[in-house]
Structure formats: structure tokens, C-alpha cells
Coordinates of C-alpha atoms in Angstrom, one line a residue:
Chain A
X1 CA 14.2 19.4 -11.2
X2 CA 14.9 16.0 -12.8
X3 CA 18.7 15.5 -13.6
X4 CA 21.0 12.5 -14.1
X5 CA 21.3 10.9 -10.7
X6 CA 24.7 9.9 -9.1
X7 CA 25.2 6.6 -7.7
X8 CA 24.8 7.6 -4.0
X9 CA 22.1 5.9 -2.5
X10 CA 20.9 2.3 -2.0
X11 CA 18.4 2.2 -4.2
X12 CA 20.4 3.0 -7.4
X13 CA 22.9 0.1 -6.3
X14 CA 23.7 -2.9 -9.3
X15 CA 21.1 -4.3 -10.4
X16 CA 20.0 -7.5 -11.1
X17 CA 17.6 -9.1 -13.8
X18 CA 14.0 -10.3 -12.1
X19 CA 11.9 -12.6 -13.6
X20 CA 9.0 -10.0 -13.4
X21 CA 11.1 -8.2 -15.8
X22 CA 10.9 -10.5 -17.8
X23 CA 8.0 -10.4 -20.5
X24 CA 5.9 -13.4 -20.6
X25 CA 4.9 -15.1 -23.6
X26 CA 1.5 -13.7 -24.9
X27 CA -1.1 -16.0 -24.3
X28 CA -2.8 -17.6 -27.6
X29 CA -5.2 -19.4 -26.2
X30 CA -8.0 -16.9 -24.7
X31 CA -11.6 -17.8 -26.0
X32 CA -13.1 -14.8 -28.3
X33 CA -15.4 -13.0 -25.9
X34 CA -12.7 -12.2 -23.4
X35 CA -9.5 -11.9 -26.2
X36 CA -8.7 -8.3 -25.6
X37 CA -7.3 -5.8 -28.9
X38 CA -3.7 -6.6 -27.5
X39 CA -2.7 -9.9 -27.2
X40 CA -1.9 -10.1 -23.7
X41 CA 0.2 -12.5 -21.3
X42 CA -1.6 -14.0 -18.2
X43 CA -0.5 -12.1 -15.7
X44 CA -1.4 -10.9 -12.3
X45 CA -1.4 -7.0 -11.2
X46 CA -0.7 -5.9 -7.7
X47 CA 0.2 -3.1 -5.8
X48 CA 3.8 -4.7 -5.0
X49 CA 4.2 -5.5 -8.5
X50 CA 4.0 -1.8 -9.5
X51 CA 6.1 1.2 -8.9
X52 CA 7.3 4.5 -9.5
X53 CA 10.4 3.4 -11.2
X54 CA 10.0 2.3 -14.4
X55 CA 13.1 0.3 -16.6
X56 CA 13.1 0.7 -20.2
X57 CA 15.3 -1.2 -22.5
X58 CA 15.4 -1.4 -26.0
X59 CA 16.6 2.3 -26.4
X60 CA 18.8 2.9 -29.3
X61 CA 22.2 3.6 -28.3
X62 CA 21.9 6.8 -30.8
X63 CA 22.1 9.8 -27.9
X64 CA 18.8 9.8 -27.6
X65 CA 18.0 10.0 -23.5
X66 CA 16.6 13.3 -23.5
X67 CA 14.1 12.6 -26.4
X68 CA 13.5 9.3 -23.6
X69 CA 12.6 11.3 -21.0
X70 CA 10.6 13.8 -22.5
X71 CA 8.4 11.3 -24.1
X72 CA 8.2 10.0 -20.2
X73 CA 7.4 13.1 -18.8
X74 CA 4.0 13.3 -20.9
X75 CA 2.8 11.1 -18.5
X76 CA 4.0 12.8 -15.6
X77 CA 7.0 14.6 -13.1
X78 CA 10.1 12.8 -14.2
X79 CA 12.3 12.9 -10.2
X80 CA 14.9 10.6 -11.8
X81 CA 16.4 8.9 -13.8
X82 CA 19.3 7.3 -15.2
X83 CA 21.7 4.8 -17.5
X84 CA 21.3 1.0 -16.4
X85 CA 24.8 0.4 -18.0
X86 CA 25.1 -2.7 -15.7
X87 CA 21.7 -4.3 -16.8
X88 CA 22.3 -6.9 -19.7
X89 CA 20.9 -4.8 -23.1
X90 CA 20.6 -5.8 -26.3
X91 CA 23.6 -4.9 -28.5
X92 CA 23.4 -1.1 -29.9
X93 CA 20.7 -0.2 -27.3
X94 CA 20.1 0.6 -23.4
X95 CA 18.8 0.5 -21.2
X96 CA 17.2 3.3 -18.2
X97 CA 16.0 3.4 -15.0
X98 CA 13.2 6.3 -14.7
X99 CA 11.7 7.4 -11.3
X100 CA 8.3 9.3 -11.7
X101 CA 6.7 11.3 -9.2
X102 CA 3.6 9.2 -9.1
X103 CA 2.4 6.0 -9.2
X104 CA -0.6 6.9 -11.5
X105 CA 2.3 8.6 -13.8
X106 CA 4.9 5.8 -14.3
X107 CA 1.2 3.2 -14.5
X108 CA 0.2 5.4 -17.6
X109 CA 3.7 5.7 -19.0
X110 CA 4.4 1.7 -19.1
X111 CA 1.0 1.1 -20.3
X112 CA 1.7 3.7 -23.5
X113 CA 5.4 3.3 -24.2
X114 CA 5.4 -0.9 -23.8
X115 CA 6.4 -2.2 -27.2
X116 CA 5.9 1.2 -29.1
X117 CA 8.7 1.7 -31.7
X118 CA 11.7 5.1 -30.6
X119 CA 13.7 5.9 -33.2
X120 CA 14.1 2.8 -35.0
X121 CA 13.9 0.4 -31.8
X122 CA 11.2 -1.3 -29.8
X123 CA 11.1 -0.2 -26.2
X124 CA 9.9 -2.5 -23.5
X125 CA 9.2 -1.0 -20.2
X126 CA 8.3 -2.8 -16.6
X127 CA 8.4 -1.8 -13.5
X128 CA 11.0 -1.8 -11.6
X129 CA 10.1 -2.2 -7.3
X130 CA 13.4 -3.5 -6.7
X131 CA 14.3 -0.1 -6.6
X132 CA 12.2 1.4 -3.9
X133 CA 13.2 2.4 -1.1
X134 CA 11.5 1.0 1.8
X135 CA 10.3 4.4 2.8
X136 CA 9.4 4.7 -1.1
X137 CA 7.3 0.7 -0.4
X138 CA 5.5 2.1 2.5
X139 CA 3.8 4.9 0.3
X140 CA 2.9 3.6 -2.0
X141 CA 1.1 1.2 0.2
X142 CA -0.4 3.8 2.4
X143 CA -1.6 6.2 -1.0
X144 CA -3.1 2.8 -2.2
X145 CA -5.1 2.3 0.6
X146 CA -6.1 6.1 1.1
X147 CA -7.2 5.5 -2.7
X148 CA -9.5 2.3 -1.9
X149 CA -10.9 3.7 0.6
X150 CA -12.1 6.9 -0.7
X151 CA -13.6 5.0 -3.7
X152 CA -15.2 2.7 -1.4
X153 CA -16.7 5.8 0.7
X154 CA -17.6 8.1 -2.7
X155 CA -19.5 5.4 -3.4
X156 CA -21.2 4.4 0.1
X157 CA -22.3 8.9 0.0
X158 CA -23.2 7.9 -3.3
X159 CA -25.5 5.1 -2.3
X160 CA -26.8 7.2 -0.1
X161 CA -27.5 10.5 -1.8
X162 CA -29.7 7.8 -4.2
X163 CA -31.6 6.3 -1.6
X164 CA -32.6 9.6 0.2
X165 CA -33.5 11.0 -3.7
X166 CA -36.0 8.2 -3.9
X167 CA -37.4 8.8 -0.6
X168 CA -38.9 11.2 -2.4
X169 CA -42.3 11.8 -3.8
X170 CA -41.5 12.8 -7.0
X171 CA -39.5 9.8 -7.5
X172 CA -41.5 7.9 -10.8
X173 CA -41.3 4.2 -10.5
X174 CA -39.6 1.0 -8.4
X175 CA -37.7 0.0 -11.5
X176 CA -35.9 2.5 -12.0
X177 CA -34.7 2.6 -8.9
X178 CA -33.6 -0.8 -8.6
X179 CA -31.7 0.4 -11.8
X180 CA -30.0 2.5 -10.9
X181 CA -28.6 1.2 -7.9
X182 CA -27.4 -0.8 -9.4
X183 CA -25.6 2.2 -12.1
X184 CA -23.0 2.3 -9.0
X185 CA -20.3 4.3 -11.2
X186 CA -20.6 5.9 -13.9
X187 CA -17.9 4.3 -16.0
X188 CA -14.6 6.6 -16.9
X189 CA -13.0 4.9 -19.7
X190 CA -9.9 7.3 -19.2
X191 CA -9.8 6.6 -15.9
X192 CA -10.6 3.1 -16.2
X193 CA -7.2 2.9 -18.4
X194 CA -5.2 5.1 -16.1
X195 CA -5.9 3.4 -12.9
X196 CA -6.5 0.1 -14.3
X197 CA -3.8 -0.1 -15.8
X198 CA -3.1 -3.8 -16.6
X199 CA -6.2 -4.4 -14.7
X200 CA -8.7 -5.2 -17.4
X201 CA -7.0 -7.8 -19.9
X202 CA -10.1 -6.1 -22.6
X203 CA -9.8 -3.5 -24.8
X204 CA -7.0 -1.5 -23.6
X205 CA -7.9 1.6 -26.3
X206 CA -11.0 2.9 -25.8
X207 CA -12.5 5.2 -28.0
X208 CA -12.5 8.5 -26.8
X209 CA -15.3 11.2 -27.6
X210 CA -13.7 13.9 -30.2
X211 CA -11.4 16.8 -28.1
X212 CA -9.7 19.4 -29.7
X213 CA -6.0 18.5 -28.5
X214 CA -4.6 20.4 -25.7
X215 CA -1.1 21.2 -26.2
X216 CA 1.5 18.5 -25.1
X217 CA 3.0 21.2 -22.1
X218 CA -0.7 20.7 -21.1
X219 CA -1.0 19.6 -17.1
X220 CA -3.9 17.4 -17.7
X221 CA -3.0 14.4 -16.4
X222 CA -6.4 12.6 -18.2
X223 CA -6.0 14.9 -21.1
X224 CA -2.4 13.7 -21.5
X225 CA -3.1 10.2 -21.4
X226 CA -6.2 10.5 -23.9
X227 CA -4.5 12.6 -26.9
X228 CA -1.0 10.4 -24.9
X229 CA -1.3 8.1 -27.9
X230 CA -1.7 10.1 -30.3
X231 CA 0.7 12.7 -29.9
X232 CA 3.0 10.6 -28.0
X233 CA 3.6 8.2 -31.8
X234 CA 3.6 11.1 -33.8
X235 CA 6.3 12.6 -31.8
X236 CA 8.2 9.4 -31.3
X237 CA 10.3 9.8 -34.9
X238 CA 10.1 13.3 -34.5
X239 CA 10.9 14.1 -30.7
X240 CA 13.9 16.6 -32.2
X241 CA 10.5 19.1 -32.8
X242 CA 10.1 19.0 -28.9
X243 CA 10.6 21.5 -26.8
X244 CA 13.7 21.5 -24.7
X245 CA 12.8 22.3 -21.5
X246 CA 14.2 24.6 -18.8
X247 CA 13.0 25.0 -16.2
X248 CA 9.6 23.3 -13.9
X249 CA 6.9 24.5 -12.2
X250 CA 6.5 23.1 -8.9
X251 CA 4.4 20.6 -8.0
X252 CA 1.0 21.1 -5.1
X253 CA 1.4 18.4 -2.3
X254 CA 1.6 14.7 -3.2
X255 CA -2.0 14.2 -0.9
X256 CA -3.2 17.2 -3.4
X257 CA -2.8 15.7 -6.7
X258 CA -3.5 12.0 -5.4
X259 CA -6.5 13.7 -4.8
X260 CA -7.3 15.4 -8.1
X261 CA -5.9 12.4 -10.1
X262 CA -7.9 9.8 -8.0
X263 CA -10.3 11.3 -6.6
X264 CA -12.5 11.5 -10.1
X265 CA -13.0 7.6 -10.0
X266 CA -16.4 6.8 -10.9
X267 CA -17.3 9.8 -8.7
X268 CA -20.2 11.8 -9.5
X269 CA -18.5 14.6 -7.7
X270 CA -16.1 16.5 -9.3
X271 CA -12.8 18.2 -8.1
X272 CA -11.3 20.9 -9.7
X273 CA -8.1 19.3 -11.5
X274 CA -5.3 21.4 -10.6
X275 CA -2.0 20.7 -12.7
X276 CA -0.7 18.0 -10.4
X277 CA 1.8 17.4 -11.9
X278 CA 5.8 18.7 -12.2
X279 CA 6.0 19.5 -15.3
X280 CA 9.3 19.9 -18.5
X281 CA 8.0 23.6 -19.5
X282 CA 10.5 26.1 -21.2
X283 CA 10.3 29.3 -19.7
X284 CA 9.2 31.1 -23.1
X285 CA 5.9 28.9 -23.2
X286 CA 4.6 30.0 -20.0
X287 CA 2.1 32.7 -20.1
X288 CA 1.3 31.2 -24.0
X289 CA 0.2 27.9 -21.5
X290 CA -2.1 29.9 -19.1
X291 CA -3.3 31.7 -22.3
X292 CA -4.9 28.7 -23.3
X293 CA -5.4 27.3 -20.3
X294 CA -8.0 30.4 -19.4
X295 CA -9.3 29.4 -22.5
X296 CA -9.6 25.7 -21.8
X297 CA -11.1 25.9 -18.5
X298 CA -13.7 28.0 -19.8
X299 CA -14.2 25.6 -22.9
X300 CA -14.3 21.7 -21.4
X301 CA -15.7 20.6 -18.4
X302 CA -12.8 18.2 -17.3
X303 CA -15.3 15.4 -17.7
X304 CA -12.4 13.5 -19.3
X305 CA -10.3 13.5 -16.6
X306 CA -9.2 10.4 -15.4
Chain B
X1 CA -16.1 -9.8 -28.4
X2 CA -16.5 -7.6 -25.5
X3 CA -16.0 -4.5 -25.7
X4 CA -15.6 -1.4 -23.0
X5 CA -17.0 1.5 -24.9
X6 CA -20.9 1.1 -23.2
X7 CA -21.0 3.2 -20.0
X8 CA -23.2 0.8 -18.2
X9 CA -21.6 -0.7 -15.7
X10 CA -24.5 -3.8 -16.1
X11 CA -22.0 -4.6 -18.6
X12 CA -19.0 -5.1 -16.6
X13 CA -21.3 -6.7 -13.9
X14 CA -22.3 -9.6 -17.0
X15 CA -18.8 -9.9 -18.2
X16 CA -17.8 -10.7 -14.8
X17 CA -20.5 -12.9 -14.3
X18 CA -18.8 -14.7 -17.3
X19 CA -15.9 -15.2 -15.9
X20 CA -16.9 -16.3 -12.8
X21 CA -19.2 -19.0 -15.1
X22 CA -16.2 -20.4 -17.2
X23 CA -14.4 -20.6 -14.2
X24 CA -16.5 -23.1 -12.6
X25 CA -17.9 -24.5 -15.9
X26 CA -14.5 -25.7 -17.5
X27 CA -12.1 -28.5 -17.3
X28 CA -8.9 -26.8 -18.9
X29 CA -6.8 -25.8 -16.6
X30 CA -5.1 -23.0 -18.7
X31 CA -8.6 -21.3 -19.6
X32 CA -8.8 -21.4 -15.5
X33 CA -5.3 -19.7 -14.8
X34 CA -6.2 -17.0 -17.0
X35 CA -10.0 -16.4 -15.8
X36 CA -8.3 -16.4 -12.7
X37 CA -5.3 -13.9 -13.4
X38 CA -8.7 -11.6 -15.5
X39 CA -10.3 -11.2 -12.9
X40 CA -7.6 -10.5 -10.2
X41 CA -6.8 -7.8 -12.3
X42 CA -10.8 -6.6 -12.0
X43 CA -10.2 -6.8 -8.7
X44 CA -7.2 -3.9 -8.9
X45 CA -10.2 -1.3 -9.3
X46 CA -12.4 -0.5 -6.8
X47 CA -15.1 0.1 -9.1
X48 CA -15.1 -3.5 -10.0
X49 CA -15.7 -4.1 -5.5
X50 CA -19.4 -4.5 -5.6
X51 CA -19.6 -6.9 -9.0
X52 CA -16.7 -9.0 -7.6
X53 CA -18.8 -9.1 -3.8
X54 CA -21.9 -10.2 -5.5
X55 CA -20.7 -12.8 -7.9
X56 CA -18.9 -14.0 -4.0
X57 CA -14.9 -13.2 -6.4
X58 CA -13.3 -13.6 -2.6
X59 CA -14.9 -16.8 -2.2
X60 CA -13.4 -17.7 -4.9
X61 CA -9.9 -16.8 -4.8
X62 CA -10.1 -18.2 -1.0
X63 CA -10.6 -21.2 -2.7
X64 CA -7.5 -21.4 -4.2
X65 CA -5.4 -21.4 -1.2
X66 CA -5.5 -24.3 -1.3
X67 CA -4.8 -25.4 -4.9
X68 CA -1.9 -27.8 -6.1
X69 CA -1.5 -25.6 -8.8
X70 CA 0.8 -22.6 -7.7
X71 CA -0.6 -20.5 -10.6
X72 CA -4.0 -21.1 -9.1
X73 CA -2.1 -19.9 -5.6
X74 CA -0.3 -17.7 -6.8
X75 CA -3.0 -15.2 -8.9
X76 CA -6.0 -16.1 -6.1
X77 CA -3.1 -14.3 -3.6
X78 CA -3.1 -11.5 -5.7
X79 CA -6.9 -11.1 -6.1
X80 CA -7.3 -11.0 -2.6
X81 CA -4.3 -9.0 -2.1
X82 CA -6.4 -6.3 -4.8
X83 CA -9.6 -7.0 -3.1
X84 CA -8.2 -7.2 0.8
X85 CA -7.4 -3.3 1.3
X86 CA -11.4 -3.1 1.0
X87 CA -12.8 -3.6 4.8
X88 CA -15.7 -5.5 3.1
X89 CA -13.3 -8.2 2.2
X90 CA -11.1 -7.5 4.6
X91 CA -13.6 -8.8 7.1
X92 CA -14.8 -11.7 4.8
X93 CA -11.6 -12.8 4.7
X94 CA -10.9 -12.9 8.2
X95 CA -14.2 -14.3 8.5
X96 CA -13.4 -17.3 6.8
X97 CA -9.8 -17.7 8.3
X98 CA -8.0 -15.9 6.3
X99 CA -5.1 -15.3 8.1
X100 CA -4.3 -18.5 8.8
X101 CA -4.5 -19.6 4.9
X102 CA -2.6 -16.7 3.8
X103 CA 0.1 -16.9 7.0
X104 CA 1.0 -20.5 5.4
X105 CA 1.4 -19.2 2.0
X106 CA 4.5 -17.2 3.8
X107 CA 6.6 -20.0 3.2
X108 CA 5.4 -20.1 -0.3
X109 CA 8.6 -20.6 -3.2
X110 CA 7.1 -18.0 -5.3
X111 CA 7.9 -14.8 -4.4
X112 CA 5.1 -12.9 -5.6
X113 CA 2.9 -15.3 -3.4
X114 CA 4.9 -13.8 -0.6
X115 CA 4.4 -10.8 -1.5
X116 CA 0.9 -11.0 -1.4
X117 CA 0.8 -12.8 2.0
X118 CA 3.2 -9.5 3.5
X119 CA 0.3 -7.4 2.2
X120 CA -2.6 -9.2 2.8
X121 CA -1.8 -9.6 6.5
X122 CA -1.1 -5.8 6.4
X123 CA -4.8 -5.2 5.1
X124 CA -6.0 -7.5 7.3
X125 CA -5.2 -5.9 10.4
X126 CA -7.7 -4.2 12.7
X127 CA -7.6 -4.1 16.4
X128 CA -9.7 -7.0 16.7
X129 CA -7.0 -9.2 14.5
X130 CA -3.7 -7.7 14.9
X131 CA -3.0 -9.8 17.9
X132 CA -3.3 -13.1 15.9
X133 CA -1.6 -11.0 12.8
X134 CA 1.1 -10.6 15.1
X135 CA 1.9 -13.6 15.8
X136 CA 5.4 -14.6 17.3
X137 CA 6.0 -16.8 14.3
X138 CA 5.1 -14.3 12.1
X139 CA 7.3 -11.4 13.2
X140 CA 9.9 -14.4 12.9
X141 CA 9.0 -14.8 9.5
X142 CA 9.0 -11.4 8.4
X143 CA 12.8 -10.8 10.7
X144 CA 14.1 -13.4 8.4
X145 CA 12.7 -12.0 5.0
X146 CA 14.0 -8.4 6.0
X147 CA 17.6 -9.9 5.9
X148 CA 16.7 -11.5 2.3
X149 CA 18.2 -10.7 -0.8
X150 CA 14.9 -9.7 -2.5
X151 CA 14.5 -6.1 -2.2
X152 CA 11.0 -6.0 -2.6
X153 CA 11.0 -9.0 0.1
X154 CA 12.9 -7.2 2.6
X155 CA 11.1 -4.1 2.0
X156 CA 7.8 -5.1 2.9
X157 CA 8.6 -7.1 5.6
X158 CA 10.1 -4.0 7.0
X159 CA 7.7 -1.9 6.3
X160 CA 5.0 -4.9 8.0
X161 CA 8.0 -4.5 11.6
X162 CA 8.5 -0.9 11.2
X163 CA 4.5 0.1 10.9
X164 CA 2.3 -3.3 12.5
X165 CA 4.0 -4.4 15.4
X166 CA 5.8 -2.4 18.0
X167 CA 9.1 -2.4 19.4
X168 CA 8.5 -4.8 22.4
X169 CA 7.5 -7.6 20.0
X170 CA 9.9 -7.2 17.5
X171 CA 12.5 -6.8 20.2
X172 CA 10.8 -10.3 21.8
X173 CA 10.3 -12.2 18.3
X174 CA 14.0 -11.4 18.2
X175 CA 15.2 -12.8 21.3
X176 CA 13.0 -15.5 20.5
X177 CA 15.2 -16.3 17.6
X178 CA 18.3 -16.0 18.8
X179 CA 17.2 -18.4 21.8
X180 CA 16.5 -21.0 19.1
X181 CA 20.1 -20.4 18.1
X182 CA 22.1 -21.0 20.9
X183 CA 19.7 -23.9 21.6
X184 CA 21.4 -26.1 19.3
X185 CA 24.6 -25.6 21.0
X186 CA 26.1 -23.3 19.0
X187 CA 26.8 -20.1 21.5
X188 CA 26.3 -16.9 19.4
X189 CA 29.5 -13.6 19.7
X190 CA 28.5 -11.6 22.5
X191 CA 28.7 -8.7 20.2
X192 CA 26.2 -10.6 17.7
X193 CA 23.3 -7.9 17.9

């Protein structure tokens, strides 16, 4: 259950203003061909800069902490959060530390919430890896390695399958074979968004095929990030309509959720997408959710999941 | 403007190729930095790794490590940090004396560069490279880092020492460090350990 944390463990100690928290000036000199839709600063993202911990600045000091955390929870389960009173903040704003259960959630939340307006203020969201414990860092690196190796493994398998298919006599021209080899991975836009994060400086808002909007409590991570832009921005100023959470569903182990969230990456085979994050879900809507899930599972092919 | 709505991976390859070409052709330091950062960020997504390998971007990043421009170094290191978890890229880096190039940068004054260096060394570790990577000099460096004020540096160094070295190796490095200190003529207090 996500709850405000009392300042007990070392990682929740007094923060310092680190250079990587600062917004860099946006780069204005890019040639057109590599100008993204959004102006971006020149910055390289590595696993060391990303983190499950996010810092959110610019939150209007009007008592909207709950709304902020609900907004964050759209992108994935929030494990812990607290205000960072000791961090320098602009007048009439607050700063919050938010710890997500998964790095991919933090990544999505950062991308979607950064520079967005929120109750009259503008949020600045950044990773704060300095709040990690040694174990956090270790797990982060291990998860990343596992993810890469799985992607490599899947690619190798795909190549093998293609080569086997090509050997069959029913295969047509060699031209097809050549081009099909080049097309190693299908471009999964949602997964690009989720997992490249800042990795692509090009076009950050791909157009998605129209999908019926699932309810916001819906667990499918990919769906969330797709319609997240829509419902999030709709809800930003009107979060008083959001359902206040009283209960969370238990999440499966992190390795399986990792599998279901990252295993789609470009791989042809589909893993069943299960609800993989702990969610703020009020008791009263659980029945409705189950019903919707059944309906939607029948309707969707879940091809937009990350 | 290049748009990402095509599902054709050849578009992505061509785009990356254009980036590499711009990097090689342009005289503008600023443009080079932007492109380098761009490529390093693309290297974060394993989907791009095949193309980047084909375009020999690993070598491009390695070339940056001896540049004077600290941004070039930092971005190149970031790119290698992103690529080096891929086994093929790891081997390319190893074959190009990557360990010594990266180790040199442990003394960089740019924190991101140092963090990338530690991560790359971890990624480069395999049975054949382990002894080089756990060289006492490197371990001593990590020991110093583990006492740093920077939490990120401390954490990475701690993971390195705990997961990539044996306890004996770490103890030996600690001893050597103490030995160096006492050699200056300033004995350490008895209970300093």
C-alpha cells in the first residue's frame, strides 16, 4: 500500500540539489531532419540516470498531494511518496519524491508529466537515482541486463525462424528473403515510448491507432500510456472526479511483471498481458473492472501493449 | 521532418545512417555533440542495436574516449554504457582495448563519465576479462568511490565491489591502500579498520 514514508531509512535523508535535476536549456540549433516534435536539451540517458525514484517539482501548494499521486499512479504502482520539504522550491510550490514499483512506470510518468500543467502550475519531473539504496541500484542493473539479453535472445530466435522458413521450398524469391531479414523487429510504438524514454530525440508522440478508451483503473500498462496522454491531460485540472483509492490489488512478482511489460519489445511472440502493477483501485469498482477486463480481453488483441 | 509512424525498420536504419554521416561530415562541434547524444540515446533501445552494429557505432563511441571535448567523452561513454550490455558490443569493446580506455576515465571530473565507466566495466566482465577488470588499481579506485559523497557513485562502486570481486580481492586492495598510507610515514591508528 503506497503510504507516506516516515524519514527512517538513509535513502530518505536530506536531499542535495544535483546537477542532473536541473533542466538544461533546450537545444535550438538542430537541423530540421532531426528536430523532434518537442524541443529537447542535449542529454544522454543511461541506466545510471534513470531510476524508480522521481522528483516532482512545481506542485502548487494548495493541498493536491493526493491528486498528484493519483496522477502518478496512472503510470504504474507507486510504492512510496513523500514531500521533500528540505528541497529548494519556488514560492507557493511543493516538491515531492515518488518511488515507483517499476522503472518503466517511472519512465512513463516522467515523460508524460514533465512540463505538464497541473492545477495551475507546471510540473518539472526528473529522475533522482541518488535516493536509491545499493540494493535498488543492483536490482536496476540486473533488470536492465535481463531485459537486454532477452531482447537479444528473441532477435536471435527470430532470425533462426526466418532462416528455417527460407530454407523451405515454398519460399518465393530471394529478394523477399533479403528484405525480410532486414526487418528484424516490428516497430512497436508504445514500446518505443515506454522503453526508449528519452532515447529517441525524434517525434515523441506517435499517432496511435484509435482504441476504445479503457477505464483509468485498467491495468494494461500499454493501454495506460496510450490513452494516458488523453485522460491524463483531461484529468489534470479535474482530478476531483478521480476515484479515491482505498485498496490495492496484490502484484505478481517483479520478474513476471518485468516479463509481461518488457517481453513484448519487438518480439513477434506475444506474452499474455496480465495486470502487472499494483493499482489504486477502489473496492467498489473491482467487480466492474473484472467485467470490463473480460469484455476487453475478448475484444483486444493486446497488440498495443508496450 | 522524419516521422516515426512508419513501421518499416529500414526507415530507422536510414535515419541512423544519416546521423552517422552527419557526425562524420560536419565541422560543427555543436552538431557533433547533438548527433552523438542522439546516437547514444538510440543505443538505449535494444531494437536499434543491430543497426548500430552495422553502422559500427561502437567504434565511433570508442573513438570519442580520447577526445579533448569532455562532452564528446561523456556522450561516447553514455553510448558505450548503453551498448555494452549487448554481448556482441561487449566483445567489440573488449577487442579494442576497451578496458584500459574506460579505466582511464575513472579519473574524469565528469560524474556521468565516471558512472558510465563503472557500469561499462561491470558489463565487460566475463571469465576472460575478469582478472583485468579486478586489477588492484581498479579495486582501490572503487574503494575510494565507495566512500564518496555522491550516492550514485557510492552505490555503483559498492555493487562493483560486492558483485564483481571476491572478498579476498577487496581485502587485499584495502590492505594495499593502508600500506600506501603508512608508507608516507603516518601510521594509522590501531583501530582504524
